[in-house]
Tab-separated table of N, CA and C in Angstrom:
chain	number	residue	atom	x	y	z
A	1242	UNK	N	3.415	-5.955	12.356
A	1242	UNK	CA	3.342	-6.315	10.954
A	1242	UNK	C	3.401	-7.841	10.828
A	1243	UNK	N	2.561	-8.004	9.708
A	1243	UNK	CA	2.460	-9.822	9.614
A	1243	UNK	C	2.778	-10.480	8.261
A	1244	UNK	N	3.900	-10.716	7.965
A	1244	UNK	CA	3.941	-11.640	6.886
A	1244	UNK	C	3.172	-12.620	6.232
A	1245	UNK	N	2.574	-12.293	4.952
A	1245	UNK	CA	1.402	-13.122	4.562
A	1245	UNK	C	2.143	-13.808	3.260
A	1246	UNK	N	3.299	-13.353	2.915
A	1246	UNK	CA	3.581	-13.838	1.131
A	1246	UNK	C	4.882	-13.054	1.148
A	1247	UNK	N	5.338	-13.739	0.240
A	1247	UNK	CA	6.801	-13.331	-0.398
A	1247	UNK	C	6.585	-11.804	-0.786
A	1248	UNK	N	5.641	-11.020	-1.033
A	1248	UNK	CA	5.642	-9.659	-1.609
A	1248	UNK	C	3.802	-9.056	-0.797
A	1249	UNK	N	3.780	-9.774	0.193
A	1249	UNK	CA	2.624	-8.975	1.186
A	1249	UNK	C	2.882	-9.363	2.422
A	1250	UNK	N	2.694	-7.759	2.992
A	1250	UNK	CA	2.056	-7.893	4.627
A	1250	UNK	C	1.158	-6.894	4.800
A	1251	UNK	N	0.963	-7.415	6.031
A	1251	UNK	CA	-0.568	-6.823	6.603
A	1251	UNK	C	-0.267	-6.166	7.924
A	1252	UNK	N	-0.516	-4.945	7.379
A	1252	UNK	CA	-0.764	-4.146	9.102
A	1252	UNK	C	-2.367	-4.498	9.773
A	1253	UNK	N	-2.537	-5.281	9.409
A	1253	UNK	CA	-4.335	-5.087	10.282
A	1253	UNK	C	-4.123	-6.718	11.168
A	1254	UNK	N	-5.022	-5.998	12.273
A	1254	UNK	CA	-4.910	-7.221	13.376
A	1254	UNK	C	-6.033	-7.625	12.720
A	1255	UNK	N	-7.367	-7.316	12.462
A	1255	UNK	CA	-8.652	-8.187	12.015
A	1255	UNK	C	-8.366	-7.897	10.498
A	1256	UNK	N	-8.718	-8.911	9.588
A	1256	UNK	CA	-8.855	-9.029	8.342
A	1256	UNK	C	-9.611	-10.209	7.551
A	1257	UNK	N	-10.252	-9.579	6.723
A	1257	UNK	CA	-11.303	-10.956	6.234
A	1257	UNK	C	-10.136	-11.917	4.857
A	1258	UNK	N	-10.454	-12.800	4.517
A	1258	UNK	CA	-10.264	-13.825	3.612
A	1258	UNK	C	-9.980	-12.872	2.258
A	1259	UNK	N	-11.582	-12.566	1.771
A	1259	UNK	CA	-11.685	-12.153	0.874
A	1259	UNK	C	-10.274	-11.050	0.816
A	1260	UNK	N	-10.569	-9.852	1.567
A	1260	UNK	CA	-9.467	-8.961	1.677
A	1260	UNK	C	-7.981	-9.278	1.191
A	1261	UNK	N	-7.569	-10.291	2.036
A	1261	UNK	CA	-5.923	-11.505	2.187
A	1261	UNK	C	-5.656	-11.445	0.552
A	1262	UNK	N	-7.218	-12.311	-0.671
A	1262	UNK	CA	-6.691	-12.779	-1.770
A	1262	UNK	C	-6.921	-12.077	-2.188
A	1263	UNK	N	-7.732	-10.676	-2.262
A	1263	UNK	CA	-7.504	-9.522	-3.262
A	1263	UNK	C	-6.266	-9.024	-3.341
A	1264	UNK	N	-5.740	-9.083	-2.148
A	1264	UNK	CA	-4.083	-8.608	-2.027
A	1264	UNK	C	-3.136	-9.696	-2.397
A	1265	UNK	N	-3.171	-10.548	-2.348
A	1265	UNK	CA	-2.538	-11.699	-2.887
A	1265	UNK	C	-2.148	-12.031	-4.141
A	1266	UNK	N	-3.509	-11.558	-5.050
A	1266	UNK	CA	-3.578	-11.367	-6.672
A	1266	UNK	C	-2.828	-10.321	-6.761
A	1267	UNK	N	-2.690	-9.104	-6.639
A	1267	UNK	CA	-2.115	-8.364	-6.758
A	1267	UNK	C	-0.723	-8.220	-6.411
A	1268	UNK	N	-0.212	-8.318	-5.535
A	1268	UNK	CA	1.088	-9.189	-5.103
A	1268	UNK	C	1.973	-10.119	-6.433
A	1269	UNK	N	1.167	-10.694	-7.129
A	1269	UNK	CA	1.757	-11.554	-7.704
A	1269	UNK	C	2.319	-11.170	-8.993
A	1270	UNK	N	1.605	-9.691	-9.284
A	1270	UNK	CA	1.797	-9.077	-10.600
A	1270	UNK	C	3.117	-9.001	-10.848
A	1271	UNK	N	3.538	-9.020	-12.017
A	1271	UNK	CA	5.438	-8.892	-12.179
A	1271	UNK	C	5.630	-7.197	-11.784
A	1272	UNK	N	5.203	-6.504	-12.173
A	1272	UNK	CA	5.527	-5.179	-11.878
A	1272	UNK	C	5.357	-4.474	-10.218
A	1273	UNK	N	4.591	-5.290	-9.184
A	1273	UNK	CA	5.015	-5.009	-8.327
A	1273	UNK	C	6.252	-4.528	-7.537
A	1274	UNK	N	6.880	-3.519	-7.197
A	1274	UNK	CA	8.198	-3.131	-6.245
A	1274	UNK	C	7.811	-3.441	-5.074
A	1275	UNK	N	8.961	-3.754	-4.771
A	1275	UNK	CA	8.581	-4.160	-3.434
A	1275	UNK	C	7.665	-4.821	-2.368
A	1276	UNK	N	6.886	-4.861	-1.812
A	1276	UNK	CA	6.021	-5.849	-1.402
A	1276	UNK	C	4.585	-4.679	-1.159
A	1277	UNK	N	3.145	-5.724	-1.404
A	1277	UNK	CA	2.045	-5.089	-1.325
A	1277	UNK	C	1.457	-5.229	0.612
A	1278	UNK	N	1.508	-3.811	0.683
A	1278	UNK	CA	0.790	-3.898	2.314
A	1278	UNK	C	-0.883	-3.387	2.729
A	1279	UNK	N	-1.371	-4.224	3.782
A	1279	UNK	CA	-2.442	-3.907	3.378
A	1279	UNK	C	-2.721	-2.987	5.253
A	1280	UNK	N	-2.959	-2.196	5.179
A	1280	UNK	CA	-3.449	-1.032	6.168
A	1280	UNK	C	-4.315	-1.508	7.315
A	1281	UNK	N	-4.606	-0.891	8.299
A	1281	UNK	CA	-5.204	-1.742	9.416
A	1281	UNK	C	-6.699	-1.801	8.926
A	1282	UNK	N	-7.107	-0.499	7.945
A	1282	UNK	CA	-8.695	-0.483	7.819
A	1282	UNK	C	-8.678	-1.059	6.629
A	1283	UNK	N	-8.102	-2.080	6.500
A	1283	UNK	CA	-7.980	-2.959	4.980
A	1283	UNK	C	-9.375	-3.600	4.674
A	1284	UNK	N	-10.126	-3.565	3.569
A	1284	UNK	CA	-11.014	-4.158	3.691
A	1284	UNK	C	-11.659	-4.506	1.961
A	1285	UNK	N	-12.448	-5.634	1.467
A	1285	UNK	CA	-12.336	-6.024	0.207
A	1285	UNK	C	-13.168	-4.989	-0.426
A	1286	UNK	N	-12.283	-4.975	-2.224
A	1286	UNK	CA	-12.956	-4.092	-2.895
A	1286	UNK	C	-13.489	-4.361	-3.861
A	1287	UNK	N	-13.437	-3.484	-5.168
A	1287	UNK	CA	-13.618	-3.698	-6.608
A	1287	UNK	C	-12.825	-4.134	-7.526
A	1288	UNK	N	-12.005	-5.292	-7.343
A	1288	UNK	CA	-10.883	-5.119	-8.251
A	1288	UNK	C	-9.580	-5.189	-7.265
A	1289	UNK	N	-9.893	-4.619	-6.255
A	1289	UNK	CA	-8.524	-4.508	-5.311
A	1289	UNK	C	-8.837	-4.276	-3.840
A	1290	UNK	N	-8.288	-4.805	-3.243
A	1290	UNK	CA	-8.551	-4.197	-1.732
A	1290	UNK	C	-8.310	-2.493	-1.452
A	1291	UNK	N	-9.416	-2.418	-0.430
A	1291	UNK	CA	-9.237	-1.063	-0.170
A	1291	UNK	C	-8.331	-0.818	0.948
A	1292	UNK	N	-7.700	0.176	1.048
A	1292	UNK	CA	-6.603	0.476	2.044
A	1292	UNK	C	-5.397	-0.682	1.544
A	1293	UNK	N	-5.167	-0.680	1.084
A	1293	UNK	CA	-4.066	-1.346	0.270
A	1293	UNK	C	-2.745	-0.115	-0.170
A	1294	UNK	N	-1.868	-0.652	0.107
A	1294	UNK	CA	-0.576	0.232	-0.829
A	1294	UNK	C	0.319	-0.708	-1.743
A	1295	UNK	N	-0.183	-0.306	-2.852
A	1295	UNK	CA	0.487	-1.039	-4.100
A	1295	UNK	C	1.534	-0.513	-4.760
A	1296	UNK	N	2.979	-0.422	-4.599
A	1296	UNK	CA	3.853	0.037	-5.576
A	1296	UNK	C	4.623	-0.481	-6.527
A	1297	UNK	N	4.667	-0.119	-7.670
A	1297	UNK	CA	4.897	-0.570	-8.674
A	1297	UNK	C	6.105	0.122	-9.204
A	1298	UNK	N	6.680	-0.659	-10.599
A	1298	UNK	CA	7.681	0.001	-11.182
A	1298	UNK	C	7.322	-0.317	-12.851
A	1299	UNK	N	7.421	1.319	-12.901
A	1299	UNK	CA	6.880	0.862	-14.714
A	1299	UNK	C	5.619	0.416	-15.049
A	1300	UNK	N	4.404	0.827	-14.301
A	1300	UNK	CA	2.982	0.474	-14.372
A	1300	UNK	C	2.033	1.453	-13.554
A	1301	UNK	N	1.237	1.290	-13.960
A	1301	UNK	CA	-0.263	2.180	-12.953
A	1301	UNK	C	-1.237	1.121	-13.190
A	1302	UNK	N	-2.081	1.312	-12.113
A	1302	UNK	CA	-3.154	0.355	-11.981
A	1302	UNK	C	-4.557	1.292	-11.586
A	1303	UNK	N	-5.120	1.463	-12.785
A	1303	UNK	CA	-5.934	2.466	-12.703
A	1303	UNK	C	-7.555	1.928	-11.490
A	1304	UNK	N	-7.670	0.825	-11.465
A	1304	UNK	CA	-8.103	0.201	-10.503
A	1304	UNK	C	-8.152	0.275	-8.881
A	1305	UNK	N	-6.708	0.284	-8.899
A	1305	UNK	CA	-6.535	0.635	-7.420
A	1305	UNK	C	-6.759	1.347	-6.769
A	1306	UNK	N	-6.818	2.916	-7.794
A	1306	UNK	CA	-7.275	4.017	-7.246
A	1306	UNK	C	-8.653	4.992	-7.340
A	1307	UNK	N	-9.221	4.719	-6.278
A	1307	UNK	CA	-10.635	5.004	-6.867
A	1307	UNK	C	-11.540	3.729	-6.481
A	1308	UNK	N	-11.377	2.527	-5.993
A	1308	UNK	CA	-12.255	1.619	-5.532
A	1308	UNK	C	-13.078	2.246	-4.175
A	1309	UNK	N	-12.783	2.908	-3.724
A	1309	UNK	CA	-13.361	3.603	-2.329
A	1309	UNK	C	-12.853	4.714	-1.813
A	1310	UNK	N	-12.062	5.842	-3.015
A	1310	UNK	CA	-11.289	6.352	-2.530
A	1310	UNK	C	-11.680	7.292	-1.288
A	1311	UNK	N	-10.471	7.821	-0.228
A	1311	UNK	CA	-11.037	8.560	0.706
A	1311	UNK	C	-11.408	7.581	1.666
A	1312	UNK	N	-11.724	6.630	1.598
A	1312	UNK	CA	-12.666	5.726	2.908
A	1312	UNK	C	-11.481	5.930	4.153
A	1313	UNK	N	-12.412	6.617	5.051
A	1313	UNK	CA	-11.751	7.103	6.652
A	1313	UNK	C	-10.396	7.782	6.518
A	1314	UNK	N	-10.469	8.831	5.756
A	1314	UNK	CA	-9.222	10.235	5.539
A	1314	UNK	C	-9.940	11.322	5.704
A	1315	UNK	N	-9.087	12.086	6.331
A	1315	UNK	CA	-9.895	13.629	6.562
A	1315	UNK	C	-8.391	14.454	6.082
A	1316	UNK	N	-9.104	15.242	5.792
A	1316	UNK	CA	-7.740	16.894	5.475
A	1316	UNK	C	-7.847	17.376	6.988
A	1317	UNK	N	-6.430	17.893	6.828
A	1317	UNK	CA	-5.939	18.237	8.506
A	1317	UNK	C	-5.102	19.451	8.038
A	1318	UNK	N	-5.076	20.512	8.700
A	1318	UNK	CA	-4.559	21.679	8.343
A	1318	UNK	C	-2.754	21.252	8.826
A	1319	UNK	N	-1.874	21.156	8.507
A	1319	UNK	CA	0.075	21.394	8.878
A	1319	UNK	C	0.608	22.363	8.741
A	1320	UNK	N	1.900	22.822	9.365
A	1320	UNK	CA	2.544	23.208	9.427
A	1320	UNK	C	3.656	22.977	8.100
A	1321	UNK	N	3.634	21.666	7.971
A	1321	UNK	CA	4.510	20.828	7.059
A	1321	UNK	C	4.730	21.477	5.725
A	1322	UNK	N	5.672	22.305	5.109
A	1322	UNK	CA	6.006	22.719	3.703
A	1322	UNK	C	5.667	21.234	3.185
A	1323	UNK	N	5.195	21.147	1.546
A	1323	UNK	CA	5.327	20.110	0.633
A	1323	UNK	C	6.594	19.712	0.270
A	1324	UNK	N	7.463	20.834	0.267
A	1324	UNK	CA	9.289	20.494	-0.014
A	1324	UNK	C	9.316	19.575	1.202
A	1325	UNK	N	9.317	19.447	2.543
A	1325	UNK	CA	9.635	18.506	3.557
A	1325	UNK	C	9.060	17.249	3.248
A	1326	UNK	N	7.612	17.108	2.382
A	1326	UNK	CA	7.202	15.713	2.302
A	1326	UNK	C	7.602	15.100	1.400
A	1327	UNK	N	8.552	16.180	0.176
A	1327	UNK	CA	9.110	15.336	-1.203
A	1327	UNK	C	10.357	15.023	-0.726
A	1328	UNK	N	11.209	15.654	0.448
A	1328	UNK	CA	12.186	14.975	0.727
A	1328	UNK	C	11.871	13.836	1.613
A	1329	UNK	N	10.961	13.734	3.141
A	1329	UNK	CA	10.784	12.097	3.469
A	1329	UNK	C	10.307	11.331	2.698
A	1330	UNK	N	9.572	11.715	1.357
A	1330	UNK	CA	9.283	10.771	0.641
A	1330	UNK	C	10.481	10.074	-0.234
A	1331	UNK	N	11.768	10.757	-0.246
A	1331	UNK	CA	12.495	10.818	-1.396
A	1331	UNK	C	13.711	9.418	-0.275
A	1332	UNK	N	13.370	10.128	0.873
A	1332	UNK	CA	14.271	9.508	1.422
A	1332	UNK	C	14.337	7.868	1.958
A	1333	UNK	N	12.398	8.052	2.042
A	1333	UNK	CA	12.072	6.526	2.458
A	1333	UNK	C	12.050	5.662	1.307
A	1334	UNK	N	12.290	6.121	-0.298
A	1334	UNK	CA	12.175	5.379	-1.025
A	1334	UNK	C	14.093	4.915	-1.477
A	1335	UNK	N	14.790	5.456	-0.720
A	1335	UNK	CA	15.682	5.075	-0.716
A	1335	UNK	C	16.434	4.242	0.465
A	1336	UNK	N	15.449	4.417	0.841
A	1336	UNK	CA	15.762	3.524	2.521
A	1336	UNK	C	14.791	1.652	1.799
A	1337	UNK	N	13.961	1.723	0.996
A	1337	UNK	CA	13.401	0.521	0.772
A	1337	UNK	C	14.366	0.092	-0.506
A	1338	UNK	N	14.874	1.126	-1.032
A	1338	UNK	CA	16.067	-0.324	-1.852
A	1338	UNK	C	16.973	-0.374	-1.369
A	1339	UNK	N	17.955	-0.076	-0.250
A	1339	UNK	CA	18.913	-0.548	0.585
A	1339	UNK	C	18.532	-2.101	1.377
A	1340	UNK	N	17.380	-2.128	0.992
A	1340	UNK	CA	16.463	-3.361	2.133
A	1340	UNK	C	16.814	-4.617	0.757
């Protein structure tokens, strides 16, 4: 992981410019939580970088979702109940405000 800004990092070893300040703008928004990361297949979009994870508090960014959605995701059959993913989800979001 690479520190790019007070509220972005970047999981991607290659990344273009363009990509960096789409995420950058976004980053800067007041409603951002926590910091904006951008994915290894990060790459520039419409409005927002794609492969980007933007979380917010008290906002939606109807933008973000839907610039490419799907680009390099496939459905994969699990084992995994949905109750198991609302609790690691429940749990990692309590593990990022202890931080």
């Amino acid at each position: 992981m690479k520190v790019l800004g007070e509220k972005l990092v970047s999981f991607a070893s290659l990344i273009e410019d363009e990509t960096v300040e789409q995420a950058r703008q976004v980053a800067s928004m007041p409603f951002i939580h926590g910091h904006v990361a951008l994915m290894p297949d990060a790459h520039a979009g419409k409005g927002s970088s794609v492969g980007t994870v933007i979380p917010t508090l008290g906002a939606v960014i109807p933008a973000a979702v839907g610039v490419d959605i799907g680009c390099g995701m496939i459905g994969v059959q699990t084992d995994v109940l949905a109750a198991e993913v609302v609790l690691d989800l429940f749990a990692l979001s309590n593990q990022e405000e202890e931080l």
